[in-house]
Tab-separated table of C-alpha atoms in Angstrom:
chain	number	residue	atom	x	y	z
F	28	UNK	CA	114.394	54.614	28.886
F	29	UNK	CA	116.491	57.013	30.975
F	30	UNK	CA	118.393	58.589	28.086
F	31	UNK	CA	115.034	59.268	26.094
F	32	UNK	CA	113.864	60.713	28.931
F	33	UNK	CA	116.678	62.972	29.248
F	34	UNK	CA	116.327	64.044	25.631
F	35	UNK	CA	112.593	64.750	25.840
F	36	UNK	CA	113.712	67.009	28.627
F	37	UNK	CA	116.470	69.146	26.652
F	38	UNK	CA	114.206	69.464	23.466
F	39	UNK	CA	111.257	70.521	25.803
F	40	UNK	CA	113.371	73.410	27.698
F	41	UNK	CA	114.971	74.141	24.354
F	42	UNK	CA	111.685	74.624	22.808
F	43	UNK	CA	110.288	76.553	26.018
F	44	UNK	CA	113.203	79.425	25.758
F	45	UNK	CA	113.003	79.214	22.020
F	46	UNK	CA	109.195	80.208	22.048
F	47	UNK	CA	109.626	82.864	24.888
F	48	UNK	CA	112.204	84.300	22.706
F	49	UNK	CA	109.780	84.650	19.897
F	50	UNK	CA	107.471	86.189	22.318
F	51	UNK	CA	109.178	89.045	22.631
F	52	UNK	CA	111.187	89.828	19.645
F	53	UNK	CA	109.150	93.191	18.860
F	54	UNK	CA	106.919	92.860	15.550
F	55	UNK	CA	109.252	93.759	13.004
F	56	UNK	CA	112.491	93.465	14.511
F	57	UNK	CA	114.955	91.036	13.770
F	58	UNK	CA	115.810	88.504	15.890
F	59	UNK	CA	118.550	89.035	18.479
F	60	UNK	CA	120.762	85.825	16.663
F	61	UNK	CA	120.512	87.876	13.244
F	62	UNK	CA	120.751	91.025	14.499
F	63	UNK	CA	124.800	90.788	14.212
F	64	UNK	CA	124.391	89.755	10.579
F	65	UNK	CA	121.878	92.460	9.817
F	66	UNK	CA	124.622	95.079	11.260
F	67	UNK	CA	127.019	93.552	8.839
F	68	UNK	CA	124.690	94.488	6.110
F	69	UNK	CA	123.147	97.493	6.934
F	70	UNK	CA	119.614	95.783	7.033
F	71	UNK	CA	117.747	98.152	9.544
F	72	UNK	CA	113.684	98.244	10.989
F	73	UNK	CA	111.239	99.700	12.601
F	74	UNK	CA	110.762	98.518	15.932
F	75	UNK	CA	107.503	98.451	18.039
F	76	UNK	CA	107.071	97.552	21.713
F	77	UNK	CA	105.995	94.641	22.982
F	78	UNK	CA	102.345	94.144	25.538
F	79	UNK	CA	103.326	93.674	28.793
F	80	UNK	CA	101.087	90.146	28.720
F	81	UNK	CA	103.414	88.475	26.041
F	82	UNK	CA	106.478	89.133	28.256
F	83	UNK	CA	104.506	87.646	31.360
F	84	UNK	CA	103.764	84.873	29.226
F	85	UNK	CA	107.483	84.836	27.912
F	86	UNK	CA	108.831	85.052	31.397
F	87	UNK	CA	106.077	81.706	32.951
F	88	UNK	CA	107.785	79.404	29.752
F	89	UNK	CA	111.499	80.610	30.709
F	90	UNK	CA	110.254	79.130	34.243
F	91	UNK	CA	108.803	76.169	32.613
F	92	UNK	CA	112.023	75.362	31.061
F	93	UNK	CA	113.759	76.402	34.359
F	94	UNK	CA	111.809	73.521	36.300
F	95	UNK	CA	112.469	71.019	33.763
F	96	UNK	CA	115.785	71.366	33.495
F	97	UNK	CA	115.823	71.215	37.476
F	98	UNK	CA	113.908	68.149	37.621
């Protein structure tokens, strides 16, 4: 019961950052893991900037994940 437990934890802090992440990748901009690849190519976009409430709301899940990891 203790390892499941311990896996539920890592997928939910995993999924936490992974979502923030999302959050704030500007609307049209590549993801910071693809960017390198999209260098490598020459693939360039437009970027916009991103409301101050999604990065509040990015920041509370990185905090989320924070906690759970702690716990």
């Amino acid at each position: 019961m203790l390892v499941a437990l311990q896996i539920v934890r890592i997928i939910a802090v995993i999924a936490l950052v992974c979502v923030a992440g999302a959050m704030v990748t500007p609307k049209g901009r590549i993801p910071l893991a693809f960017r390198g690849v999209a260098k490598l190519f020459k693939i360039s976009a437009e970027e916009q900037k991103v409301p101050g409430w999604k990065k509040l709301v990015a920041f509370l899940l990185v905090l989320g994940a924070i906690i759970i990891a702690a716990i």
